[in-house]
XYZ file of C-alpha atoms in Angstrom:
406
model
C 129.953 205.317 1.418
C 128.849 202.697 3.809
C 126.796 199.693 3.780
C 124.010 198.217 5.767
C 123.692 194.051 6.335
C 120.180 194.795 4.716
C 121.415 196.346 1.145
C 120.802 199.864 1.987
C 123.497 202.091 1.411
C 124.076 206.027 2.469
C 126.123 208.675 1.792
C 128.648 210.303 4.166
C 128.065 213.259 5.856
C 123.942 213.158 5.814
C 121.711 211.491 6.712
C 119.430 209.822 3.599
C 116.831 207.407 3.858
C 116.776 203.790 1.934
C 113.457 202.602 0.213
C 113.443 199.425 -0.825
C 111.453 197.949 -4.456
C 110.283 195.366 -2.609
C 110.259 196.764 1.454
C 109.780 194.754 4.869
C 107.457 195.785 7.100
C 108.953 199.221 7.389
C 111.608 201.526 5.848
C 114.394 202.877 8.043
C 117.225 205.372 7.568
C 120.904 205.217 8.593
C 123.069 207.718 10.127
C 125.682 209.077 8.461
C 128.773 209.688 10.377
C 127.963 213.282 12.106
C 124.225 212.892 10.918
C 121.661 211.910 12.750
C 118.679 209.214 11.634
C 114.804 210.228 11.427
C 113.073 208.061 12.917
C 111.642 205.028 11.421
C 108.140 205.042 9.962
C 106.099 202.505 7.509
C 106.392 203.378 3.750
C 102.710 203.661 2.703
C 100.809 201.298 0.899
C 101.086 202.649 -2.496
C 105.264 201.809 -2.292
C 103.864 198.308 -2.187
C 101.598 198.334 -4.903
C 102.165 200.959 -7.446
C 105.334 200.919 -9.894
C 107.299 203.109 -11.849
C 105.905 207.080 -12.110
C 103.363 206.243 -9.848
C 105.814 205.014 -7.017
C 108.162 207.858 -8.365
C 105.711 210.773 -7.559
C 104.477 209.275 -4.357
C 108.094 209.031 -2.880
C 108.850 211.991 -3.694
C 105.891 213.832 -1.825
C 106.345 211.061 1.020
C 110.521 211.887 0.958
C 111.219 215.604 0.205
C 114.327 215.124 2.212
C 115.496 213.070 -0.770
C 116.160 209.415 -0.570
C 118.121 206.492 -1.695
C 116.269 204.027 -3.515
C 117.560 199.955 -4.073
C 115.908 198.458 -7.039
C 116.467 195.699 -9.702
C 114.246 196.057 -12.977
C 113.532 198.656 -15.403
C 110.179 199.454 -13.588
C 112.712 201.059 -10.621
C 113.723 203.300 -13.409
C 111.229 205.996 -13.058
C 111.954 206.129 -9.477
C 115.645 206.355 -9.898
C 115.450 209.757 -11.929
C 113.548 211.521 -8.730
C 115.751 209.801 -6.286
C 119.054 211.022 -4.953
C 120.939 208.039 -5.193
C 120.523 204.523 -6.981
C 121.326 200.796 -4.918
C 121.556 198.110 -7.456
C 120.381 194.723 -6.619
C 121.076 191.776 -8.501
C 119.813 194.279 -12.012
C 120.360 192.770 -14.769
C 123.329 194.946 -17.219
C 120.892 196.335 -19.258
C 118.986 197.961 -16.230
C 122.466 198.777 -14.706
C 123.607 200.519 -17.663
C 120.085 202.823 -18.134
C 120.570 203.313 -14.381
C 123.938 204.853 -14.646
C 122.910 206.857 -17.496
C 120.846 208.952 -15.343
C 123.448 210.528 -14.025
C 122.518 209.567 -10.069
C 125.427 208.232 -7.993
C 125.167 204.922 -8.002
C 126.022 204.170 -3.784
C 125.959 200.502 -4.298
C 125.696 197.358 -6.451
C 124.898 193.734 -5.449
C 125.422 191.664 -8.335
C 124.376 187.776 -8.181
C 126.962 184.931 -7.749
C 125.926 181.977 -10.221
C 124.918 179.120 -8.416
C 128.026 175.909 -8.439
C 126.444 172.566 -9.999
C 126.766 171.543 -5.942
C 124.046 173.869 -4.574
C 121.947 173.160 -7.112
C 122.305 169.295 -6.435
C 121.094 170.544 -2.793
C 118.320 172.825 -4.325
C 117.099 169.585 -6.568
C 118.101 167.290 -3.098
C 120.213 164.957 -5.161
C 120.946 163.505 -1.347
C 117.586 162.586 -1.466
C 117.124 160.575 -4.911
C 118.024 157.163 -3.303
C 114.650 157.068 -1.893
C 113.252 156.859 -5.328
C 114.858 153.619 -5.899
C 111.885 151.765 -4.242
C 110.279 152.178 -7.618
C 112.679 149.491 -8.367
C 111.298 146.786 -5.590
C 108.707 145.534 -7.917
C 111.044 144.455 -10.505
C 113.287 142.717 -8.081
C 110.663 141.346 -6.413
C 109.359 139.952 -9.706
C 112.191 138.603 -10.678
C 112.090 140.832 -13.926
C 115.389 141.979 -13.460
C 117.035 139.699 -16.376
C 114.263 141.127 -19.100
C 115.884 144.064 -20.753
C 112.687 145.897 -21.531
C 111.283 145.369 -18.309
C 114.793 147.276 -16.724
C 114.558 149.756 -19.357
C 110.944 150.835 -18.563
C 111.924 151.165 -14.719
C 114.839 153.262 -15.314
C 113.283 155.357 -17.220
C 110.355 155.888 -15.094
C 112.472 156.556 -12.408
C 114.057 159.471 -14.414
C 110.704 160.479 -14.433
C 110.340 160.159 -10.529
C 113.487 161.754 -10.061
C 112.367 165.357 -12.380
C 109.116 164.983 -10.462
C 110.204 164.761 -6.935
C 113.018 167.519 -7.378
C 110.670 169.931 -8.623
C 108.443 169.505 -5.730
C 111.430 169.949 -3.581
C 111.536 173.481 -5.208
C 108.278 174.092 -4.632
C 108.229 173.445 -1.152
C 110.979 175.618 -0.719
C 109.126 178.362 -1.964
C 106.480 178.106 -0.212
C 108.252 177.749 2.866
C 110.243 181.094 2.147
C 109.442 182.930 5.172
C 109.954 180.352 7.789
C 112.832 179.069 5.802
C 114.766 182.984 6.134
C 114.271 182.421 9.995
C 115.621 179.047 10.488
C 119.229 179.059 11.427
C 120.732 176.686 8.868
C 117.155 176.637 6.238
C 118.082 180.368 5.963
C 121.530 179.138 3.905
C 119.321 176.873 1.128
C 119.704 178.715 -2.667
C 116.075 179.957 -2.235
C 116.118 181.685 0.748
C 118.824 182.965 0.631
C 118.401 184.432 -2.758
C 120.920 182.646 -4.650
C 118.607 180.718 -6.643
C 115.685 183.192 -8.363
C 111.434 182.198 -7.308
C 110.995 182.833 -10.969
C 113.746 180.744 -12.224
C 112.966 177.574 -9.486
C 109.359 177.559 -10.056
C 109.863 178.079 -14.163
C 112.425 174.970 -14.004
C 109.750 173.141 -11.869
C 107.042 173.927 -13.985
C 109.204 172.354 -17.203
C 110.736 169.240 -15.335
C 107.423 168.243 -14.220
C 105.630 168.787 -17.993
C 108.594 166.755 -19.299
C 108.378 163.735 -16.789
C 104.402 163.871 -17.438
C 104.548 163.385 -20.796
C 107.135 160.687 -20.727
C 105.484 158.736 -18.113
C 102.300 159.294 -20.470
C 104.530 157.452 -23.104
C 105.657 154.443 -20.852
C 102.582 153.504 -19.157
C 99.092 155.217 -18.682
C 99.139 153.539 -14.902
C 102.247 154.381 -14.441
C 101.136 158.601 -15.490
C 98.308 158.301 -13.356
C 100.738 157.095 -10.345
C 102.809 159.940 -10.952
C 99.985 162.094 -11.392
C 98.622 161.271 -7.574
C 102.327 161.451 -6.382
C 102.334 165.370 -7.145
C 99.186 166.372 -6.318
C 99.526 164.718 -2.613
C 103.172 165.788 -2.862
C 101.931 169.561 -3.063
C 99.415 168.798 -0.865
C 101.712 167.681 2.062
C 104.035 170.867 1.287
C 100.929 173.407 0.916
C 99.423 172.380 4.430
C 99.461 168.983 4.899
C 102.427 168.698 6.787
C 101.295 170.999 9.261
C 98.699 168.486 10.466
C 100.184 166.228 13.509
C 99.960 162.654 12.532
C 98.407 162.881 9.038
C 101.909 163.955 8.025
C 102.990 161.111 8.632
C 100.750 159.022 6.843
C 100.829 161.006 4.278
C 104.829 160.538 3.742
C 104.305 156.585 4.062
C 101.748 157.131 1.157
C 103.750 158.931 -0.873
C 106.671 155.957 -0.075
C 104.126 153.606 -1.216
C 102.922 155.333 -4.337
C 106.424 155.003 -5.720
C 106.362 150.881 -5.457
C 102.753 151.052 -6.814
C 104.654 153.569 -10.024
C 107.199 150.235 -9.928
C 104.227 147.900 -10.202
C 102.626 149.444 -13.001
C 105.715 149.708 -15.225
C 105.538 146.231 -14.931
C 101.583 145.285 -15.597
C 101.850 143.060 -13.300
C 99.227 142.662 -10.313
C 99.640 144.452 -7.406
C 100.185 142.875 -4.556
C 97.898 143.885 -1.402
C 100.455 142.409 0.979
C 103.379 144.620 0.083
C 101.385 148.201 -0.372
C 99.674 147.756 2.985
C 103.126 146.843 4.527
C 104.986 149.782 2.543
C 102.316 152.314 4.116
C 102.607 150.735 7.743
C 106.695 150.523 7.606
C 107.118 153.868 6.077
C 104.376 155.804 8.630
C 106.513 154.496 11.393
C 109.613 155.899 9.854
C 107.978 159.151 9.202
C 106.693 158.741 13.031
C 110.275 158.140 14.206
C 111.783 161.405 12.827
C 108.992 163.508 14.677
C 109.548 161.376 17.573
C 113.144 162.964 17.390
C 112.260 166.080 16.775
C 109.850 166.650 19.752
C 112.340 164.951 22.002
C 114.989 166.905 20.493
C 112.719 170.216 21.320
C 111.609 169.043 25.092
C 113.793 170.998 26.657
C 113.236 174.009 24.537
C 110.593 176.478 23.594
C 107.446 175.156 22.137
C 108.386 177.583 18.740
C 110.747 175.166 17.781
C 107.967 172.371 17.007
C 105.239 174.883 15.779
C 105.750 175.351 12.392
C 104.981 171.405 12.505
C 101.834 171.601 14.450
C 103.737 169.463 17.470
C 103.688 169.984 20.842
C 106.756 168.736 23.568
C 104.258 166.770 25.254
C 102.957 164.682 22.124
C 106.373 162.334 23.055
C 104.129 159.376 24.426
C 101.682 159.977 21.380
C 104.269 159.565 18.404
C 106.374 156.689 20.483
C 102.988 154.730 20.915
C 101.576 154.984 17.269
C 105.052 154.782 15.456
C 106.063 151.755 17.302
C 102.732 150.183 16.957
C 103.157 151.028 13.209
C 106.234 149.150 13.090
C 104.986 145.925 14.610
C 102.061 146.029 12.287
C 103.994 146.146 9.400
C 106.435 143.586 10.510
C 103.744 141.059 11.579
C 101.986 141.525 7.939
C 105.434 140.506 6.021
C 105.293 137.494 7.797
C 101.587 137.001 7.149
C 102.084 137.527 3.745
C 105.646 134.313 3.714
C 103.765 132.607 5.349
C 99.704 132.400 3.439
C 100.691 133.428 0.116
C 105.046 133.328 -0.715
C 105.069 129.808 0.956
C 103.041 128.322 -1.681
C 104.122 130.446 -4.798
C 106.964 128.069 -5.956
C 108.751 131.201 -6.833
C 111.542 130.538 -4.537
C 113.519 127.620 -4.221
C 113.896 127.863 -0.623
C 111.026 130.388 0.706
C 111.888 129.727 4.088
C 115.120 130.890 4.576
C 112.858 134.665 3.818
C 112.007 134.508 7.471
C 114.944 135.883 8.290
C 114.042 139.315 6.470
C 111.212 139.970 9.109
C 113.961 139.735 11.922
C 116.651 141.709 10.481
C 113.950 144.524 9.639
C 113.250 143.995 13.494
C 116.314 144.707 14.656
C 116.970 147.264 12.117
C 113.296 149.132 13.495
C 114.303 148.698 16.707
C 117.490 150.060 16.282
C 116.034 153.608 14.809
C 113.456 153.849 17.241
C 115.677 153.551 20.039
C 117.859 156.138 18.757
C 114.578 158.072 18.096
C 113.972 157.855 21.674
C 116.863 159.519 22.721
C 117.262 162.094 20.047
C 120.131 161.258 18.211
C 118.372 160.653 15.186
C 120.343 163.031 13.170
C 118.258 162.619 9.809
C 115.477 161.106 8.818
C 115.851 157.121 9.123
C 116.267 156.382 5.093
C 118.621 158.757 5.205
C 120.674 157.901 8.195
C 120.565 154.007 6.786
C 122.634 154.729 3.910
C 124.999 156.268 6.025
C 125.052 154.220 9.419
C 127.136 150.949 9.254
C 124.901 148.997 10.992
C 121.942 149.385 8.386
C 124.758 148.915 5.515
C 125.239 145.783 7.529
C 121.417 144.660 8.051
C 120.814 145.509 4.046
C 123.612 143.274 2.874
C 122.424 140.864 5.237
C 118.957 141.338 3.926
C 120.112 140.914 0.005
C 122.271 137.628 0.810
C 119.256 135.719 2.840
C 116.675 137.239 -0.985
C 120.207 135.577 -2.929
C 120.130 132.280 -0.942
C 116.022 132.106 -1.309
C 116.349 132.214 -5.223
């Protein structure tokens, strides 16, 4: 017996042709050693469509020859009585077991490897979770951090966030199935690579995000409706949003900000103008930045690598001119907002000393764009912050000047 890459199997000494349950574009057969291969022609429509005797009778007047056929439910059953051999992939043991009862020689069987708790914390992108933690500014910000109720409710909407967010993540990937099997490294991801079953994702997405629902029903009703908006922009952006040059973009720094406004209304406390319409500015600018990298990155390469994206190579000066000028907006309205409102809060014992947080953000922006610029902007810049020494540096620097302010 021998094996194709594709999990079609034949028989020595003949030649036999493999049909697929679920077939690409077009069925093929494979030599046997001595045999020779007929030549490759499109299964018909009704192989596509039609199931069990239905499929069985129409491959069998489409296949006199006799055929192999790879399957993995008890609908392939039918089929596997007429067919000359049986290819199990990833059956379960009951439809194994009826499948060997037939009496067919079984050529092949696939069976599924479980997936290890650490692909499934890259399915879920636990790497990603830290981003969620601006749902947390508010309270800091606030000062609230010393009520215990007031910590309680953000933690637990963040659990919320967290079930939320992952589940989209899941989504996403299966919507971006296709273009996902022809990316070099996307291709390895649970989903794609069929490790990790649609049904199974999208059921455990489906629960995770009725679950967070109702508790973020329970904790606030603002709160809900945050998360609520979060998802549906969320599966917006993944459905065809993010194929739109620019809006992406603003559409990520919306979704940043949504989480501090999630933060806000755990705490019923006012939003603040000043910090949203900075969140939306700084984070549109980051979102700006990783395009920026990813165009430069592709500039000496084909324009393929950028389309799934809807960029083009020569959109460089466009994303360095609005991300940059996104940056400097939202920099110049933190220090609007020290300077008319923070100054004369009396909520800091020394206010002033928070100048210095517009200036090590400045540096820090300046810093990502640059390496933006020259395409070694590995990830995307929240990412690459908690990993880079420098931002470490710049955040600890950030925390101590908040510390001294108090």
């Amino acid at each position: 017996m021998r094996t194709s890459s594709s999990g079609c199997a034949t028989r020595p000494r003949r030649a036999v042709r493999c049909i697929c349950a679920r077939p690409p574009r077009r069925a093929w057969s494979r030599p046997s050693p001595g045999g020779s291969a007929s030549s490759p022609r499109p299964p018909a429509r009704a192989t596509r469509t039609s199931k069990g005797p239905a499929k069985a009778a129409h491959l069998a007047r489409t296949f006199p020859e006799g055929f192999v056929y790879v399957g993995d439910s008890a609908a392939d059953l039918a089929v596997w009585k007429v067919a000359g051999g049986v290819v199990l992939a990833g059956a379960s043991r009951q439809v194994a077991e009826e499948a060997r009862a037939l009496g067919k020689p079984v050529e092949a069987e696939f069976t599924d490897v479980p997936l290890s708790l650490r692909e499934w914390a890259k399915a879920v992108r636990v790497h990603h979770w830290s981003k969620n933690g601006l749902i947390l500014v508010p309270l800091v910000l606030a000062h609230a951090f010393t009520d215990p109720l007031a910590v309680a409710a953000a933690i637990a909407g963040l659990i919320c966030l967290l079930m939320v967010t992952s589940s989209t993540y899941l989504i996403n990937d299966v919507s971006d199935l296709q273009a996902d099997r022809r990316h070099w490294s996307k291709r390895r991801r649970a989903i794609a690579s069929g490790r990790l079953p649609i049904r199974l994702a999208l059921g455990g997405a489906a629960a995770a995000i009725t679950l967070a629902l109702a508790g973020a029903a329970l904790l606030a009703p603002g709160f809900a409706l945050a998360l609520v908006v979060y998802l549906l922009l969320t599966l917006a952006y993944s459905f065809g949003l993010k194929r739109i040059p620019l809006l992406d973009t603003l559409v990520i720094g919306i979704l940043f900000t949504t989480r501090l406004v999630m933060g806000m209304a755990l705490l019923a406390h006012p939003y603040s103008a000043w910090l949203l319409t900075f969140s939306v500015f700084f984070f549109t600018s980051l979102a700006i930045a990783k395009r920026h990298t990813e165009i430069v990155r592709a500039a000496g390469a084909s324009e393929h690598a950028l389309a799934s994206r809807g960029y083009r190579p020569e959109d460089a000066p466009l994303t360095l001119g609005f991300g940059t000028a996104a940056s400097v907006a939202s920099l110049l309205i933190m220090v609007l907002f020290l300077v008319e409102e923070l100054f004369h809060r009396g909520t800091y014992a020394h206010p002033r000393l928070l100048l210095a947080v517009p200036l090590l953000l400045a540096i820090w922006v300046g810093r990502i764009w640059l390496l933006a610029h020259r395409g070694e902007m590995r990830d995307d810049p929240v990412s690459f912050a908690l990993r880079d020494r420098v931002s470490i540096g710049l955040g600890f620097a950030v925390a101590f000047v908040f510390v001294l302010a108090l």
